[in-house]
Amino acid sequence: MLTPGKGFRQCLCRKPNQNAGLQSEFLNSHRKFSEERVENVEEFDEFRGIPLQRGITGIFDIEEFIVILNQQKLVNIVVIAVPSQLNYVDYMVITTGKSPRQMTAIAEFLRKVAKKRCLSSDPLPVVEGKNNKDWIALDLGNIALHIFSSQTRKMYDLETLWACGAEFDDLSNDKDDNLTTIMKG
């Protein structure tokens, strides 16, 4: 029986060249396995399935934009045609994200896609509220995208404001509006 001490340590520690053949064989088989795996791996393309040519009406045409939003698993998508006399955008798209992380990731992804699709004459897409967990807006030139958390979307209710008009929005017509009070004072 071995006891702790010099002899015990020698039994636990291998001599430097004792397993050199086994190590070499292991490394060679590992290299071969790694090379086989690399050959079978497809290159990751984050834009797979998304056309990268510019739309007819802007960076995105509204129909293909909605398809992309559905692919990205955004929910409760609402499209509002903005009157041309406002000289703002053609469409406002309002949707709900499932989490702040998803909202940020999708906004950044859409910005990247838009940058690939835009012409030199197109304005670069701008993401507002990147670090906001409740509301992120993306200006794509012809489309304004608003990605909300569900609670914030209910609170601001942009659908009513933009689809029906300010005259039908209770908050816009509130007699005790803080802005009105400040301007009178």
C-alpha positions as YAML, in Angstrom:
chain: A
units: angstrom
residues:
- id: 1
  name: MET
  ca: [0.00, 0.00, 0.00]
- id: 2
  name: LEU
  ca: [1.23, 3.46, -0.90]
- id: 3
  name: THR
  ca: [1.28, 6.18, 1.64]
- id: 4
  name: PRO
  ca: [1.24, 9.89, 1.02]
- id: 5
  name: GLY
  ca: [4.69, 11.13, 0.25]
- id: 6
  name: LYS
  ca: [7.15, 10.89, -2.59]
- id: 7
  name: GLY
  ca: [6.08, 7.43, -3.80]
- id: 8
  name: PHE
  ca: [2.41, 8.33, -3.69]
- id: 9
  name: ARG
  ca: [2.95, 11.43, -5.82]
- id: 10
  name: GLN
  ca: [4.89, 9.50, -8.39]
- id: 11
  name: CYS
  ca: [1.99, 7.07, -8.83]
- id: 12
  name: LEU
  ca: [-0.55, 9.85, -9.36]
- id: 13
  name: CYS
  ca: [1.57, 11.93, -11.71]
- id: 14
  name: ARG
  ca: [2.37, 10.55, -15.13]
- id: 15
  name: LYS
  ca: [5.82, 10.72, -16.51]
- id: 16
  name: PRO
  ca: [6.08, 13.27, -19.33]
- id: 17
  name: ASN
  ca: [6.52, 10.90, -22.29]
- id: 18
  name: GLN
  ca: [4.60, 7.94, -20.92]
- id: 19
  name: ASN
  ca: [1.37, 8.71, -22.83]
- id: 20
  name: ALA
  ca: [2.84, 10.64, -25.77]
- id: 21
  name: GLY
  ca: [1.58, 8.05, -28.25]
- id: 22
  name: LEU
  ca: [-1.95, 8.18, -26.85]
- id: 23
  name: GLN
  ca: [-1.95, 11.98, -26.83]
- id: 24
  name: SER
  ca: [-0.75, 12.15, -30.42]
- id: 25
  name: GLU
  ca: [-3.40, 9.65, -31.53]
- id: 26
  name: PHE
  ca: [-6.10, 11.61, -29.70]
- id: 27
  name: LEU
  ca: [-5.03, 14.94, -31.22]
- id: 28
  name: ASN
  ca: [-4.95, 13.49, -34.73]
- id: 29
  name: SER
  ca: [-8.42, 11.96, -34.39]
- id: 30
  name: HIS
  ca: [-9.74, 15.23, -32.90]
- id: 31
  name: ARG
  ca: [-8.32, 17.25, -35.83]
- id: 32
  name: LYS
  ca: [-9.89, 14.86, -38.32]
- id: 33
  name: PHE
  ca: [-13.26, 15.06, -36.53]
- id: 34
  name: SER
  ca: [-13.07, 18.88, -36.39]
- id: 35
  name: GLU
  ca: [-12.26, 19.13, -40.10]
- id: 36
  name: GLU
  ca: [-15.21, 16.88, -40.96]
- id: 37
  name: ARG
  ca: [-17.52, 19.04, -38.85]
- id: 38
  name: VAL
  ca: [-16.31, 22.24, -40.51]
- id: 39
  name: GLU
  ca: [-17.03, 20.79, -43.96]
- id: 40
  name: ASN
  ca: [-20.62, 20.00, -42.94]
- id: 41
  name: VAL
  ca: [-21.39, 23.39, -41.38]
- id: 42
  name: GLU
  ca: [-23.33, 25.87, -43.51]
- id: 43
  name: GLU
  ca: [-22.35, 29.49, -43.25]
- id: 44
  name: PHE
  ca: [-24.84, 31.43, -41.12]
- id: 45
  name: ASP
  ca: [-26.71, 34.07, -43.10]
- id: 46
  name: GLU
  ca: [-28.87, 36.30, -40.92]
- id: 47
  name: PHE
  ca: [-30.61, 37.66, -44.03]
- id: 48
  name: ARG
  ca: [-31.61, 34.26, -45.43]
- id: 49
  name: GLY
  ca: [-35.04, 34.42, -47.02]
- id: 50
  name: ILE
  ca: [-35.20, 38.21, -46.96]
- id: 51
  name: PRO
  ca: [-34.88, 40.05, -50.27]
- id: 52
  name: LEU
  ca: [-32.14, 42.67, -50.10]
- id: 53
  name: GLN
  ca: [-33.23, 44.76, -53.08]
- id: 54
  name: ARG
  ca: [-34.98, 48.06, -52.39]
- id: 55
  name: GLY
  ca: [-38.75, 48.21, -52.59]
- id: 56
  name: ILE
  ca: [-40.65, 50.26, -55.17]
- id: 57
  name: THR
  ca: [-42.21, 52.80, -52.78]
- id: 58
  name: GLY
  ca: [-39.26, 53.05, -50.39]
- id: 59
  name: ILE
  ca: [-36.65, 50.92, -48.67]
- id: 60
  name: PHE
  ca: [-39.47, 48.47, -47.93]
- id: 61
  name: ASP
  ca: [-42.83, 48.03, -49.60]
- id: 62
  name: ILE
  ca: [-45.45, 47.67, -46.88]
- id: 63
  name: GLU
  ca: [-46.56, 44.14, -47.87]
- id: 64
  name: GLU
  ca: [-43.07, 42.66, -47.67]
- id: 65
  name: PHE
  ca: [-42.36, 44.60, -44.48]
- id: 66
  name: ILE
  ca: [-45.34, 42.99, -42.76]
- id: 67
  name: VAL
  ca: [-44.15, 39.55, -43.91]
- id: 68
  name: ILE
  ca: [-40.75, 40.24, -42.28]
- id: 69
  name: LEU
  ca: [-42.41, 41.41, -39.03]
- id: 70
  name: ASN
  ca: [-44.45, 38.20, -38.93]
- id: 71
  name: GLN
  ca: [-41.30, 36.13, -39.54]
- id: 72
  name: GLN
  ca: [-39.68, 37.94, -36.61]
- id: 73
  name: LYS
  ca: [-42.63, 36.90, -34.41]
- id: 74
  name: LEU
  ca: [-43.95, 40.36, -33.57]
- id: 75
  name: VAL
  ca: [-47.62, 40.29, -32.58]
- id: 76
  name: ASN
  ca: [-50.74, 42.45, -33.01]
- id: 77
  name: ILE
  ca: [-49.43, 44.23, -36.09]
- id: 78
  name: VAL
  ca: [-51.49, 47.26, -37.15]
- id: 79
  name: VAL
  ca: [-50.84, 49.24, -40.35]
- id: 80
  name: ILE
  ca: [-52.19, 52.77, -40.64]
- id: 81
  name: ALA
  ca: [-52.04, 54.69, -43.93]
- id: 82
  name: VAL
  ca: [-50.88, 58.20, -43.09]
- id: 83
  name: PRO
  ca: [-52.56, 60.97, -45.12]
- id: 84
  name: SER
  ca: [-50.18, 62.36, -47.75]
- id: 85
  name: GLN
  ca: [-50.93, 65.97, -46.76]
- id: 86
  name: LEU
  ca: [-49.12, 65.35, -43.46]
- id: 87
  name: ASN
  ca: [-45.86, 64.88, -45.40]
- id: 88
  name: TYR
  ca: [-44.60, 62.41, -42.79]
- id: 89
  name: VAL
  ca: [-44.51, 58.76, -43.91]
- id: 90
  name: ASP
  ca: [-46.75, 56.60, -46.08]
- id: 91
  name: TYR
  ca: [-47.48, 54.08, -43.32]
- id: 92
  name: MET
  ca: [-47.27, 53.84, -39.58]
- id: 93
  name: VAL
  ca: [-46.86, 50.29, -38.29]
- id: 94
  name: ILE
  ca: [-47.61, 49.57, -34.65]
- id: 95
  name: THR
  ca: [-46.78, 46.22, -33.11]
- id: 96
  name: THR
  ca: [-46.09, 44.54, -29.79]
- id: 97
  name: GLY
  ca: [-42.87, 42.82, -28.78]
- id: 98
  name: LYS
  ca: [-42.81, 39.88, -26.41]
- id: 99
  name: SER
  ca: [-39.84, 41.17, -24.40]
- id: 100
  name: PRO
  ca: [-37.46, 44.15, -24.31]
- id: 101
  name: ARG
  ca: [-34.67, 41.94, -25.64]
- id: 102
  name: GLN
  ca: [-36.79, 40.84, -28.62]
- id: 103
  name: MET
  ca: [-37.84, 44.42, -29.32]
- id: 104
  name: THR
  ca: [-34.23, 45.66, -29.41]
- id: 105
  name: ALA
  ca: [-32.98, 42.71, -31.46]
- id: 106
  name: ILE
  ca: [-35.70, 43.11, -34.09]
- id: 107
  name: ALA
  ca: [-35.20, 46.88, -34.37]
- id: 108
  name: GLU
  ca: [-31.45, 46.37, -34.90]
- id: 109
  name: PHE
  ca: [-32.07, 43.55, -37.39]
- id: 110
  name: LEU
  ca: [-34.51, 45.69, -39.40]
- id: 111
  name: ARG
  ca: [-32.02, 48.57, -39.36]
- id: 112
  name: LYS
  ca: [-29.33, 46.26, -40.80]
- id: 113
  name: VAL
  ca: [-31.67, 44.96, -43.50]
- id: 114
  name: ALA
  ca: [-32.70, 48.52, -44.38]
- id: 115
  name: LYS
  ca: [-29.06, 49.62, -44.65]
- id: 116
  name: LYS
  ca: [-28.40, 46.79, -47.11]
- id: 117
  name: ARG
  ca: [-31.47, 47.72, -49.17]
- id: 118
  name: CYS
  ca: [-31.22, 51.51, -49.23]
- id: 119
  name: LEU
  ca: [-29.85, 53.63, -52.03]
- id: 120
  name: SER
  ca: [-27.32, 56.38, -51.44]
- id: 121
  name: SER
  ca: [-30.17, 58.89, -51.79]
- id: 122
  name: ASP
  ca: [-32.26, 57.21, -49.04]
- id: 123
  name: PRO
  ca: [-31.96, 58.50, -45.48]
- id: 124
  name: LEU
  ca: [-30.22, 56.03, -43.19]
- id: 125
  name: PRO
  ca: [-32.64, 54.22, -40.89]
- id: 126
  name: VAL
  ca: [-32.76, 55.61, -37.37]
- id: 127
  name: VAL
  ca: [-33.64, 53.62, -34.23]
- id: 128
  name: GLU
  ca: [-35.04, 55.68, -31.36]
- id: 129
  name: GLY
  ca: [-35.26, 54.26, -27.84]
- id: 130
  name: LYS
  ca: [-32.68, 51.47, -28.23]
- id: 131
  name: ASN
  ca: [-32.27, 51.27, -24.46]
- id: 132
  name: ASN
  ca: [-35.95, 51.72, -23.69]
- id: 133
  name: LYS
  ca: [-37.73, 48.56, -22.55]
- id: 134
  name: ASP
  ca: [-41.22, 49.86, -23.41]
- id: 135
  name: TRP
  ca: [-41.11, 51.59, -26.80]
- id: 136
  name: ILE
  ca: [-38.72, 51.51, -29.76]
- id: 137
  name: ALA
  ca: [-39.33, 53.49, -32.95]
- id: 138
  name: LEU
  ca: [-37.67, 52.95, -36.32]
- id: 139
  name: ASP
  ca: [-37.86, 55.54, -39.10]
- id: 140
  name: LEU
  ca: [-37.49, 53.84, -42.49]
- id: 141
  name: GLY
  ca: [-38.37, 56.83, -44.65]
- id: 142
  name: ASN
  ca: [-41.72, 55.66, -46.00]
- id: 143
  name: ILE
  ca: [-42.62, 53.58, -42.91]
- id: 144
  name: ALA
  ca: [-42.54, 54.53, -39.23]
- id: 145
  name: LEU
  ca: [-42.38, 51.43, -37.04]
- id: 146
  name: HIS
  ca: [-43.36, 51.51, -33.36]
- id: 147
  name: ILE
  ca: [-42.57, 48.42, -31.29]
- id: 148
  name: PHE
  ca: [-44.25, 48.57, -27.90]
- id: 149
  name: SER
  ca: [-44.43, 46.47, -24.78]
- id: 150
  name: SER
  ca: [-48.07, 45.43, -24.34]
- id: 151
  name: GLN
  ca: [-48.62, 47.69, -21.32]
- id: 152
  name: THR
  ca: [-47.13, 50.79, -22.96]
- id: 153
  name: ARG
  ca: [-49.06, 50.17, -26.16]
- id: 154
  name: LYS
  ca: [-52.34, 50.21, -24.22]
- id: 155
  name: MET
  ca: [-51.32, 53.38, -22.41]
- id: 156
  name: TYR
  ca: [-50.45, 55.44, -25.52]
- id: 157
  name: ASP
  ca: [-53.07, 53.90, -27.85]
- id: 158
  name: LEU
  ca: [-51.51, 55.30, -31.03]
- id: 159
  name: GLU
  ca: [-54.01, 53.34, -33.12]
- id: 160
  name: THR
  ca: [-56.89, 55.53, -31.97]
- id: 161
  name: LEU
  ca: [-54.89, 58.72, -32.29]
- id: 162
  name: TRP
  ca: [-53.70, 58.03, -35.85]
- id: 163
  name: ALA
  ca: [-56.55, 55.96, -37.27]
- id: 164
  name: CYS
  ca: [-59.50, 57.96, -35.92]
- id: 165
  name: GLY
  ca: [-57.88, 61.36, -35.46]
- id: 166
  name: ALA
  ca: [-57.11, 63.55, -32.48]
- id: 167
  name: GLU
  ca: [-60.72, 64.78, -32.24]
- id: 168
  name: PHE
  ca: [-61.76, 61.24, -31.21]
- id: 169
  name: ASP
  ca: [-58.90, 60.66, -28.77]
- id: 170
  name: ASP
  ca: [-59.94, 61.18, -25.15]
- id: 171
  name: LEU
  ca: [-56.44, 62.15, -23.97]
- id: 172
  name: SER
  ca: [-56.00, 64.75, -26.73]
- id: 173
  name: ASN
  ca: [-59.32, 66.36, -25.80]
- id: 174
  name: ASP
  ca: [-58.77, 66.32, -22.04]
- id: 175
  name: LYS
  ca: [-59.75, 69.76, -20.67]
- id: 176
  name: ASP
  ca: [-57.12, 69.52, -17.92]
- id: 177
  name: ASP
  ca: [-54.21, 68.87, -20.25]
- id: 178
  name: ASN
  ca: [-50.88, 69.69, -18.55]
- id: 179
  name: LEU
  ca: [-49.52, 71.40, -21.67]
- id: 180
  name: THR
  ca: [-52.55, 73.71, -21.87]
- id: 181
  name: THR
  ca: [-52.14, 74.58, -18.19]
- id: 182
  name: ILE
  ca: [-48.44, 75.38, -18.63]
- id: 183
  name: MET
  ca: [-49.03, 77.55, -21.71]
- id: 184
  name: LYS
  ca: [-51.81, 79.53, -19.99]
- id: 185
  name: GLY
  ca: [-49.69, 80.10, -16.88]
...
